[in-house]
Coordinates of C-alpha atoms and ligand atoms in Angstrom, one line a residue:
X166 CA 17.3 -32.1 -16.0
X167 CA 14.0 -33.7 -15.3
X168 CA 14.7 -37.4 -14.9
X169 CA 12.6 -40.5 -14.4
X170 CA 14.2 -43.4 -12.7
X171 CA 12.6 -46.7 -11.8
X172 CA 9.2 -45.3 -11.5
X173 CA 10.3 -42.4 -9.3
X174 CA 10.7 -38.9 -10.6
X175 CA 13.2 -36.4 -9.4
X176 CA 12.6 -33.0 -10.8
X177 CA 16.3 -32.2 -10.3
X178 CA 17.8 -29.1 -11.7
X179 CA 15.6 -28.0 -14.6
X180 CA 17.6 -28.0 -17.8
X181 CA 15.5 -25.4 -19.7
X182 CA 17.4 -22.1 -20.1
X183 CA 15.4 -20.5 -22.9
X184 CA 11.8 -20.5 -24.1
X185 CA 12.5 -23.5 -26.2
X186 CA 10.4 -26.6 -25.3
X187 CA 12.2 -28.8 -22.8
X188 CA 11.8 -31.9 -20.7
X189 CA 9.1 -34.2 -19.5
X190 CA 8.3 -35.5 -16.0
X191 CA 5.8 -37.4 -14.0
X192 CA 4.4 -35.4 -11.2
X193 CA 3.6 -37.7 -8.3
X194 CA 3.1 -37.2 -4.6
X195 CA 5.9 -36.4 -2.2
X196 CA 5.0 -38.0 1.1
X197 CA 7.3 -38.7 4.1
X198 CA 10.4 -37.8 2.1
X199 CA 9.8 -40.0 -0.9
X200 CA 7.9 -40.2 -4.2
X201 CA 4.5 -42.0 -4.2
X202 CA 2.1 -43.1 -6.8
X203 CA -1.5 -42.5 -6.0
X204 CA -2.9 -45.4 -3.9
X205 CA -5.9 -45.9 -6.1
X206 CA -5.6 -45.4 -9.8
X207 CA -7.3 -42.2 -11.0
X208 CA -7.0 -39.5 -13.6
X209 CA -3.5 -38.8 -15.1
X210 CA -3.6 -35.4 -16.7
X211 CA -1.2 -33.6 -19.0
X212 CA 0.6 -30.5 -17.8
X213 CA 0.8 -28.2 -20.8
X214 CA 3.4 -25.5 -21.3
X215 CA 1.0 -22.7 -22.3
X216 CA 3.5 -21.2 -24.7
X217 CA 3.4 -24.2 -27.0
X218 CA 0.3 -26.0 -25.8
X219 CA 2.5 -29.1 -25.4
X220 CA 2.8 -31.4 -22.5
X221 CA 5.8 -31.0 -20.2
X222 CA 4.5 -33.4 -17.5
X223 CA 1.8 -35.7 -16.4
X224 CA 0.2 -35.2 -13.1
X225 CA -1.1 -38.3 -11.2
X226 CA -4.2 -37.2 -9.3
X227 CA -4.6 -38.4 -5.8
X228 CA -7.7 -38.7 -3.5
X229 CA -8.7 -39.1 0.1
X230 CA -6.5 -42.2 0.5
X231 CA -3.4 -40.3 -0.5
X232 CA -4.4 -37.4 1.9
X233 CA -4.7 -40.1 4.6
X234 CA -1.2 -41.4 3.8
X235 CA 0.2 -37.8 3.9
X236 CA -1.4 -37.2 7.3
X237 CA 0.0 -40.5 8.6
X238 CA 3.5 -39.4 7.6
X239 CA 3.1 -35.8 8.7
X240 CA 1.7 -36.5 12.2
X241 CA 4.8 -37.9 13.9
X242 CA 7.0 -35.5 11.8
X243 CA 5.0 -32.6 13.2
X244 CA 5.5 -33.8 16.8
X245 CA 9.3 -34.0 16.6
X246 CA 9.7 -30.9 14.3
X247 CA 7.5 -28.9 16.8
X248 CA 10.0 -29.7 19.5
X249 CA 12.9 -28.2 17.6
X250 CA 13.8 -24.7 18.9
X251 CA 12.3 -22.0 16.7
X252 CA 15.8 -20.8 15.8
X253 CA 16.8 -24.2 14.5
X254 CA 13.7 -24.5 12.5
X255 CA 14.5 -21.1 10.9
X256 CA 18.0 -22.3 10.0
X257 CA 16.5 -24.8 7.6
X258 CA 14.8 -21.9 5.8
X259 CA 18.0 -20.0 5.7
X260 CA 19.6 -22.9 3.9
X261 CA 16.6 -23.1 1.5
X262 CA 17.1 -19.4 0.8
X263 CA 20.7 -19.9 -0.1
X264 CA 19.7 -22.8 -2.4
X265 CA 17.0 -20.7 -4.1
X266 CA 19.3 -17.7 -4.6
X267 CA 22.0 -19.9 -6.1
X268 CA 19.4 -21.5 -8.4
X269 CA 17.3 -18.5 -9.2
X270 CA 17.6 -18.8 -13.0
X271 CA 16.9 -22.5 -13.0
X272 CA 13.8 -22.0 -10.8
X273 CA 12.6 -19.1 -12.9
X274 CA 12.8 -21.2 -16.1
X275 CA 10.9 -24.0 -14.4
X276 CA 8.1 -21.5 -13.4
X277 CA 8.2 -20.0 -16.9
X278 CA 7.8 -23.4 -18.5
X279 CA 5.0 -24.8 -16.4
X280 CA 3.1 -21.5 -16.0
X281 CA 3.8 -19.8 -19.3
X282 CA 4.9 -16.4 -17.9
X283 CA 7.8 -14.8 -19.6
X284 CA 11.2 -15.3 -17.9
X285 CA 11.6 -11.8 -16.3
X286 CA 8.1 -12.3 -14.7
X287 CA 9.1 -15.8 -13.5
X288 CA 12.3 -14.4 -12.0
X289 CA 10.3 -11.6 -10.3
X290 CA 8.1 -14.4 -8.9
X291 CA 11.1 -16.3 -7.5
X292 CA 12.5 -13.2 -6.0
X293 CA 9.3 -12.5 -4.3
X294 CA 9.2 -16.1 -3.0
X295 CA 12.7 -15.5 -1.6
X296 CA 11.5 -12.3 0.1
X297 CA 8.7 -14.3 1.8
X298 CA 11.3 -16.8 2.9
X299 CA 13.5 -14.1 4.3
X300 CA 10.5 -12.9 6.4
X301 CA 10.2 -16.5 7.7
X302 CA 13.9 -16.5 8.6
X303 CA 13.4 -13.4 10.7
X304 CA 10.5 -14.9 12.7
X305 CA 12.6 -16.1 15.6
X306 CA 13.4 -12.4 16.2
X307 CA 9.8 -11.4 16.0
X308 CA 8.2 -14.3 17.7
X309 CA 9.6 -13.8 21.1
X310 CA 6.5 -13.9 23.2
X311 CA 5.4 -10.9 25.3
X312 CA 6.0 -11.1 29.0
X313 CA 4.7 -8.8 31.7
X314 CA 4.4 -8.7 35.4
X315 CA 0.7 -8.3 35.7
X316 CA 0.4 -8.3 39.5
X317 CA 3.1 -8.3 42.2
X318 CA 5.2 -11.4 41.6
X319 CA 2.8 -12.7 38.9
X320 CA 4.0 -12.8 35.3
X321 CA 2.0 -13.5 32.2
X322 CA 3.8 -14.6 29.0
X323 CA 2.7 -15.6 25.5
X324 CA 4.2 -18.6 23.7
X325 CA 3.4 -19.4 20.0
X326 CA 2.9 -23.1 19.6
X327 CA 2.4 -25.2 16.5
X328 CA -1.1 -26.4 15.5
X329 CA 0.3 -29.8 14.2
X330 CA -0.5 -30.9 10.7
X331 CA -1.7 -28.1 8.4
X332 CA -2.5 -27.8 4.7
X333 CA -2.3 -25.3 1.9
X334 CA -4.1 -25.3 -1.5
X335 CA -2.6 -23.0 -4.2
X336 CA -3.5 -21.7 -7.6
X337 CA -1.8 -21.9 -11.0
X338 CA -0.7 -18.3 -11.4
X339 CA 2.2 -18.2 -9.0
X340 CA 3.5 -21.8 -8.7
X341 CA 6.4 -20.9 -6.4
X342 CA 5.4 -17.7 -4.7
X343 CA 2.0 -18.5 -3.4
X344 CA 3.2 -21.7 -1.6
X345 CA 5.8 -19.4 -0.1
X346 CA 3.1 -17.2 1.3
X347 CA 2.3 -20.0 3.6
X348 CA 5.3 -22.3 4.1
X349 CA 7.7 -20.1 6.0
X350 CA 5.3 -19.1 8.8
X351 CA 3.8 -22.6 9.0
X352 CA 7.2 -24.3 9.1
X353 CA 9.0 -21.9 11.5
X354 CA 5.8 -22.1 13.6
X355 CA 6.6 -25.8 14.0
X356 CA 3.9 -27.5 11.9
X357 CA 4.1 -30.2 9.3
X358 CA 2.6 -29.1 6.0
X359 CA 0.7 -30.8 3.2
X360 CA 0.6 -28.8 0.0
X361 CA -1.9 -29.4 -2.8
X362 CA -0.6 -27.3 -5.7
X363 CA -2.7 -26.5 -8.8
X364 CA -2.8 -29.5 -11.1
X365 CA -1.7 -27.2 -13.9
X366 CA 1.6 -26.4 -12.2
X367 CA 2.7 -29.3 -10.1
X368 CA 6.5 -29.2 -10.8
X369 CA 7.6 -26.1 -8.8
X370 CA 6.2 -27.6 -5.6
X371 CA 8.1 -30.8 -6.2
X372 CA 11.3 -29.0 -6.8
X373 CA 10.7 -27.1 -3.6
X374 CA 10.2 -30.4 -1.8
X375 CA 13.6 -31.6 -3.1
X376 CA 15.3 -28.4 -2.0
X377 CA 13.7 -28.5 1.4
X378 CA 15.1 -32.0 1.9
X379 CA 18.5 -30.7 0.8
X380 CA 18.2 -27.9 3.2
X381 CA 17.8 -30.4 6.1
X382 CA 14.1 -30.5 6.6
X383 CA 13.2 -33.8 8.3
X384 CA 11.1 -36.2 6.2
X385 CA 7.4 -35.8 6.6
X386 CA 7.4 -32.2 7.6
X387 CA 6.7 -31.1 4.0
X388 CA 4.5 -33.2 1.8
X389 CA 2.9 -32.6 -1.6
X390 CA -0.3 -34.4 -2.7
X391 CA -1.3 -33.9 -6.3
X392 CA -4.8 -33.7 -7.6
X393 CA -7.9 -31.5 -7.7
X394 CA -11.2 -31.2 -5.9
X395 CA -11.2 -34.7 -4.2
X396 CA -7.9 -34.0 -2.6
X397 CA -8.9 -30.5 -1.5
X398 CA -12.2 -31.9 0.0
X399 CA -10.3 -34.6 1.9
X400 CA -7.9 -32.0 3.3
X401 CA -10.9 -29.9 4.5
X402 CA -12.5 -33.0 6.1
X403 CA -9.6 -34.8 7.7
X404 CA -9.7 -34.5 11.5
X405 CA -5.9 -34.8 11.7
X406 CA -5.4 -31.5 9.8
X407 CA -5.8 -28.4 12.0
X408 CA -5.8 -25.5 9.5
X409 CA -6.3 -24.9 5.8
X410 CA -4.9 -22.0 3.8
X411 CA -6.3 -21.5 0.4
X412 CA -5.6 -19.2 -2.5
X413 CA -7.7 -19.4 -5.7
X414 CA -11.0 -18.3 -7.2
X415 CA -13.8 -16.9 -5.0
X416 CA -16.2 -19.7 -5.7
X417 CA -13.7 -22.3 -4.5
X418 CA -12.4 -20.1 -1.7
X419 CA -15.9 -19.9 -0.3
X420 CA -16.5 -23.6 -0.5
X421 CA -13.1 -24.5 1.1
X422 CA -13.7 -21.9 3.9
X423 CA -17.2 -23.3 4.7
X424 CA -16.1 -26.9 4.5
X425 CA -13.0 -26.5 6.6
X426 CA -14.8 -24.3 9.2
X427 CA -17.6 -26.9 9.4
X428 CA -15.0 -29.3 10.7
X429 CA -13.8 -26.9 13.3
X430 CA -10.6 -26.0 11.5
X431 CA -9.0 -22.7 11.1
X432 CA -9.3 -21.5 7.5
X433 CA -8.0 -18.5 5.6
X434 CA -9.1 -18.5 2.0
X435 CA -8.1 -15.9 -0.5
X436 CA -10.3 -15.5 -3.5
X437 CA -10.6 -13.7 -6.8
X438 CA -10.6 -10.1 -7.6
X439 CA -11.9 -7.3 -9.8
X440 CA -9.4 -4.4 -9.3
X441 CA -10.3 -0.9 -10.1
X442 CA -7.8 1.9 -11.0
X443 CA -9.1 5.5 -10.7
X444 CA -7.5 8.0 -12.9
X445 CA -8.1 11.7 -12.5
X446 CA -7.1 14.5 -14.8
X447 CA -4.1 15.7 -12.7
X448 CA -2.4 12.3 -12.8
X449 CA 1.1 12.2 -14.2
X450 CA 0.8 11.2 -17.8
X451 CA 3.9 9.0 -18.3
X452 CA 3.8 7.3 -14.9
X453 CA 0.1 6.6 -15.1
X454 CA 0.2 5.2 -18.7
X455 CA 3.2 3.0 -18.0
X456 CA 1.8 1.7 -14.7
X457 CA -1.7 1.0 -15.9
X458 CA -0.4 -1.0 -18.9
X459 CA 2.0 -2.9 -16.7
X460 CA -0.7 -3.7 -14.3
X461 CA -3.3 -5.1 -16.7
X462 CA -0.9 -6.9 -19.0
X463 CA 1.7 -8.2 -16.5
X464 CA 1.6 -12.1 -16.2
X465 CA -1.0 -11.8 -19.1
X466 CA -3.5 -10.3 -16.6
X467 CA -3.4 -13.5 -14.5
X468 CA -2.6 -11.8 -11.2
X469 CA -5.1 -11.3 -8.4
X470 CA -3.7 -7.8 -8.2
X471 CA -4.0 -6.9 -11.9
X472 CA -5.9 -3.8 -13.0
X473 CA -9.2 -4.9 -14.5
X474 CA -11.4 -1.8 -14.6
X475 CA -10.2 1.8 -15.3
X476 CA -12.5 4.4 -13.9
X477 CA -11.6 7.5 -16.0
X478 CA -12.7 10.6 -14.1
X479 CA -13.5 13.7 -16.2
X480 CA -11.3 14.6 -19.1
X481 CA -8.4 12.1 -19.1
X482 CA -8.4 11.6 -22.9
X483 CA -4.7 12.4 -23.1
X484 CA -3.9 9.6 -20.5
X485 CA -6.2 7.1 -22.3
X486 CA -4.4 7.9 -25.6
X487 CA -1.0 7.2 -24.0
X488 CA -2.3 4.0 -22.5
X489 CA -3.6 2.8 -25.9
X490 CA -0.3 3.7 -27.5
X491 CA 1.8 1.8 -24.9
X492 CA -0.5 -1.3 -24.9
X493 CA -0.3 -1.5 -28.7
X494 CA 3.5 -1.6 -28.6
X495 CA 3.6 -4.7 -26.4
X496 CA 5.2 -7.6 -28.3
X497 CA 3.2 -10.8 -27.6
X498 CA 5.5 -13.7 -26.8
X499 CA 8.4 -11.4 -25.7
X500 CA 6.8 -8.8 -23.4
X501 CA 3.6 -10.8 -22.7
X502 CA 3.3 -14.5 -22.1
X503 CA 0.3 -16.8 -23.0
X504 CA -2.7 -17.4 -20.8
X505 CA -2.9 -20.7 -18.9
X506 CA -5.1 -22.9 -21.1
X507 CA -7.1 -23.0 -24.3
X508 CA -10.3 -22.8 -22.1
X509 CA -8.9 -19.6 -20.4
X510 CA -8.3 -18.1 -23.9
X511 CA -11.8 -19.0 -25.0
X512 CA -13.3 -17.4 -21.8
X513 CA -11.3 -14.2 -22.2
X514 CA -12.1 -13.9 -25.9
X515 CA -15.7 -14.6 -25.0
X516 CA -15.8 -11.6 -22.7
X517 CA -14.3 -9.3 -25.4
X518 CA -16.8 -10.6 -28.1
X519 CA -19.6 -10.1 -25.6
X520 CA -18.6 -6.5 -24.8
X521 CA -18.3 -5.7 -28.5
X522 CA -21.8 -7.1 -29.1
X523 CA -23.0 -4.7 -26.3
X524 CA -21.6 -1.8 -28.2
X525 CA -18.2 -1.4 -26.5
X526 CA -15.3 -0.2 -28.6
X527 CA -12.4 -2.6 -28.7
X528 CA -9.7 0.1 -29.1
X529 CA -6.8 -2.2 -28.6
X530 CA -7.7 -5.8 -29.7
X531 CA -5.6 -8.8 -28.7
X532 CA -7.9 -11.5 -30.0
X533 CA -5.8 -12.4 -33.0
X534 CA -2.5 -12.1 -31.3
X535 CA -0.1 -15.1 -31.5
X536 CA 3.5 -16.0 -30.9
X537 CA 4.4 -19.8 -31.0
X538 CA 1.9 -22.0 -32.8
X539 CA -0.2 -24.1 -30.4
X540 CA 0.1 -21.6 -27.5
X541 CA -2.8 -19.9 -25.7
X542 CA -2.3 -16.3 -26.8
X543 CA -4.4 -13.2 -26.1
X544 CA -2.8 -9.8 -26.7
X545 CA -3.4 -6.6 -24.6
X546 CA -7.0 -5.5 -25.1
X547 CA -8.8 -2.3 -24.1
X548 CA -12.6 -2.1 -23.9
X549 CA -13.8 1.5 -24.0
X550 CA -17.3 2.8 -23.2
X551 CA -18.1 0.1 -20.7
X552 CA -21.1 0.5 -18.5
X553 CA -20.7 -0.6 -14.8
X554 CA -23.4 -3.3 -15.2
X555 CA -21.7 -5.1 -18.2
X556 CA -20.2 -8.5 -17.6
X557 CA -16.7 -7.3 -18.7
X558 CA -16.9 -4.6 -16.0
X559 CA -18.2 -6.9 -13.3
X560 CA -16.7 -10.4 -13.7
X561 CA -13.1 -11.4 -13.0
X562 CA -11.8 -12.0 -16.6
X563 CA -8.2 -13.0 -15.6
X564 CA -6.6 -12.0 -18.8
X565 CA -4.9 -8.9 -20.3
X566 CA -8.1 -7.0 -20.7
X567 CA -8.8 -3.5 -19.4
X568 CA -12.4 -2.3 -19.2
X569 CA -12.7 1.5 -19.2
X570 CA -15.7 3.2 -17.6
X571 CA -16.0 7.0 -17.9
X572 CA -17.4 8.8 -14.9
X573 CA -18.0 12.5 -14.3
X574 CA -16.8 12.7 -10.7
X575 CA -14.6 11.0 -8.1
X576 CA -17.7 10.2 -6.0
X577 CA -19.2 8.2 -8.9
X578 CA -15.9 6.4 -9.4
X579 CA -15.9 5.4 -5.7
X580 CA -19.5 4.4 -5.9
X581 CA -18.8 2.0 -8.7
X582 CA -15.7 0.6 -7.1
X583 CA -17.4 0.1 -3.8
X584 CA -20.4 -1.7 -5.4
X585 CA -18.3 -4.5 -6.7
X586 CA -18.4 -7.6 -4.4
X587 CA -14.6 -8.1 -4.5
X588 CA -12.2 -6.1 -2.3
X589 CA -8.7 -7.1 -3.2
X590 CA -6.9 -4.1 -4.6
X591 CA -7.6 -0.6 -5.8
X592 CA -5.4 2.3 -6.9
X593 CA -5.7 6.0 -7.7
X594 CA -3.6 8.0 -10.0
X595 CA -3.3 11.6 -9.0
X596 CA -0.8 14.3 -8.0
X597 CA -3.2 15.7 -5.4
X598 CA -2.7 14.6 -1.8
X599 CA -6.3 15.5 -1.1
X600 CA -7.7 13.2 -3.8
X601 CA -5.3 10.4 -2.8
X602 CA -6.4 10.7 0.8
X603 CA -10.1 10.7 0.0
X604 CA -9.8 7.6 -2.1
X605 CA -7.6 5.8 0.5
X606 CA -10.2 6.6 3.2
X607 CA -13.3 5.5 1.2
X608 CA -12.3 2.7 -1.2
X609 CA -13.6 -0.7 -0.2
X610 CA -10.5 -2.8 -0.8
X611 CA -7.8 -4.3 1.4
X612 CA -4.7 -3.4 -0.6
X613 CA -4.7 0.1 -2.0
X614 CA -2.3 2.1 -4.0
X615 CA -1.5 5.7 -4.8
X616 CA 0.2 5.9 -8.2
X617 CA 1.0 2.2 -8.0
X618 CA -0.7 -0.3 -10.4
X619 CA 0.0 -3.5 -8.4
X620 CA -0.2 -2.4 -4.7
X621 CA 1.2 -5.6 -3.2
X622 CA 2.1 -5.1 0.4
X623 CA 5.7 -6.3 0.4
X624 CA 7.2 -8.1 3.4
X625 CA 6.8 -7.5 6.4
X626 CA 3.3 -6.2 5.5
X627 CA 0.6 -8.8 5.2
X628 CA -1.1 -9.7 2.0
X629 CA -4.9 -10.1 2.0
X630 CA -8.0 -8.5 0.5
X631 CA -11.5 -7.9 1.8
X632 CA -15.1 -8.9 1.0
X633 CA -15.4 -11.6 -1.6
X634 CA -11.6 -11.6 -2.0
X635 CA -10.9 -13.2 1.4
X636 CA -12.8 -15.6 3.6
X637 CA -11.5 -15.8 7.2
X638 CA -9.7 -13.3 9.3
X639 CA -6.4 -11.5 8.6
X640 CA -3.7 -11.6 6.0
X641 CA -1.9 -14.7 4.7
X642 CA 1.6 -13.3 4.8
X643 CA 3.5 -11.3 7.4
X644 CA 2.8 -11.5 11.1
X645 CA -0.8 -12.4 10.6
X646 CA 0.4 -15.5 8.8
X647 CA 2.5 -16.6 11.8
X648 CA -0.6 -16.1 14.0
X649 CA -2.7 -18.1 11.7
X650 CA -0.4 -21.1 11.7
X651 CA 0.2 -21.1 15.4
X652 CA -1.8 -20.9 18.6
X653 CA -0.9 -18.8 21.6
X654 CA -0.4 -20.4 25.0
X655 CA -0.7 -17.8 27.8
X656 CA 1.2 -18.8 30.9
X657 CA 0.7 -17.1 34.2
X658 CA 3.3 -17.8 36.9
X659 CA 3.9 -16.8 40.4
X660 CA 7.2 -18.0 41.9
X661 CA 7.8 -15.5 44.8
X662 CA 5.8 -15.8 48.0
X663 CA 4.0 -12.6 48.4
X664 CA 2.1 -11.0 51.2
X665 CA -0.4 -9.2 49.0
X666 CA -3.4 -11.3 48.2
X667 CA -5.2 -10.4 45.0
X668 CA -7.9 -12.2 43.0
X669 CA -5.1 -14.0 41.2
X670 CA -3.7 -15.6 44.3
Ligands
LIG87 P1 -9.0 -22.2 -8.8 O1 -9.9 -21.7 -7.7 O2 -9.6 -22.9 -10.0 O3 -8.0 -23.3 -8.1 C1 -7.3 -23.1 -7.0 C2 -7.0 -24.4 -6.3 O4 -8.2 -25.0 -5.9 C3 -6.3 -25.4 -7.2 O5 -5.3 -26.1 -6.4 C4 -7.4 -26.3 -7.6 O6 -6.9 -27.6 -7.8 C5 -8.4 -26.3 -6.5 N1 -9.8 -26.4 -6.9 C6 -10.3 -26.1 -8.1 N2 -11.6 -26.3 -8.1 C7 -11.9 -26.8 -6.9 C8 -13.2 -27.3 -6.3 N3 -14.3 -27.2 -7.0 N4 -13.1 -27.7 -5.1 C9 -11.9 -27.8 -4.4 N5 -10.8 -27.4 -4.9 C10 -10.7 -26.9 -6.2 O7 -8.0 -21.0 -9.1 P2 -6.9 -20.9 -10.3 O8 -7.6 -20.9 -11.6 O9 -5.9 -21.9 -10.0 O10 -6.3 -19.5 -10.0 C11 -6.8 -18.3 -10.4 C12 -7.7 -17.7 -9.3 O11 -7.0 -17.5 -8.1 C13 -8.2 -16.3 -9.7 O12 -9.5 -16.2 -9.3 C14 -7.3 -15.4 -8.9 O13 -7.8 -14.1 -8.6 C15 -7.1 -16.2 -7.7 N6 -5.9 -15.8 -6.9 C16 -6.2 -15.0 -5.8 C17 -5.1 -14.6 -5.1 C18 -5.3 -13.8 -3.8 O14 -4.3 -13.5 -3.1 N7 -6.5 -13.3 -3.5 C19 -3.8 -14.9 -5.5 C20 -3.6 -15.7 -6.6 C21 -4.7 -16.1 -7.3

């Protein structure tokens, strides 16, 4: 039940257990182990459940003064947490994992209500968050530093040490999973963390804060500051924050990367995407149709890994027909959730209208789809006959829309894919090993799939794209994540007296 007592909010166990509208909360900051109102009074915005377009919470936006308060709380906490042995730090995550597993339905309903995605998709998100956490639990086994006798009697070893206070900024589309791309590595690495969740989905992070406290995380090691741009800019600027992880749109990722880097911080900023699927005539009909539709409609197309452009190579009419048929069967409200806001709906519909004006055929049209009144609905939409230069084929639409471009050859398909500035994901559908291999060697994207519509590298593989989909070096999850949130001390020791003199003596 979401409760509000004496000005403080506990998210507590979420009482919603169906799509029915439930609950109301105030989303404040969680700093140093307690709830805080913003120091200065600023915007208080409604958090809408996109299924109904009705408020389930109010979020109290913070600013630079709240970031300062969070850094003040996190700095001593980071010092003592960093002294805990890595195994003991990981034990807290083990306990968090047990809590999340026990409460998986409750957490999934919370995600579903604040984000809008349907319950099975919310549950898949929580399961993936748990998988990320499990990777974090395994870190003590992986993080044993290397040691080598580099010269007679001289040993070098590597020790992974915390950075101190670090920050993460996350988007609306995965309220629990994306924070969990960063937290396990950062916390096991011995840092204190300040999270700035999307102002559209502030509740899951607060529930996480409560559960981390229950799991035994010392106060001040995990903090949540609510708000928008002013909070993010203060996180980039604050000299007490050593690293910033960001996941969101490309325009903001670029800004956050530049601003954090200009202050000498580490930054890893994942941006938007325009993912291409290449379909060739020898592709398996059923597998391809099912996968393509799941990829562009899953989470209402609001995934950075979602299919957005289908490059139809040669005669694949039979596959396109099966894709249309499957997409048309999707029940909006049951199989497909709403998009995040009324503005997002208007943007997506604007792209469809624009493509139609340019002569594109809207062969499956989701513009008039609706489930509950007041919600932000767009049904599956397929745009056929797109040209590579059209807006619908170039921009990130971030809705359940597939733009189909017909091409005569695989080379032309690769040329179009490689000309787009993003580089998050790309897949090919084929039963030919040769074609699969050619695409995997030449496609300009960081996460690639063969007969997979959403080629997410599952743990322990690292998640991260290329080009305008990622600013900074490496992946945000997996081992790269641990390296990002830690620094390596190299220790060279000589204990034995030795006769041989080398340049190291
Ligand atoms: P967004 O860029 O609008 O917001 C992301 C975060 O940045 C939020 O916390 C928001 O409050 C903050 N923010 C927004 N505008 C800002 C500004 N001008 N200055 C500083 N901070 C600002 O993204 P969104 O709409 O929440 O999420 C959707 C986007 O995220 C899509 O582009 C999607 O592709 C991308 N995304 C990428 C990945 C990935 O792994 N590459 C994963 C998930 C989502």
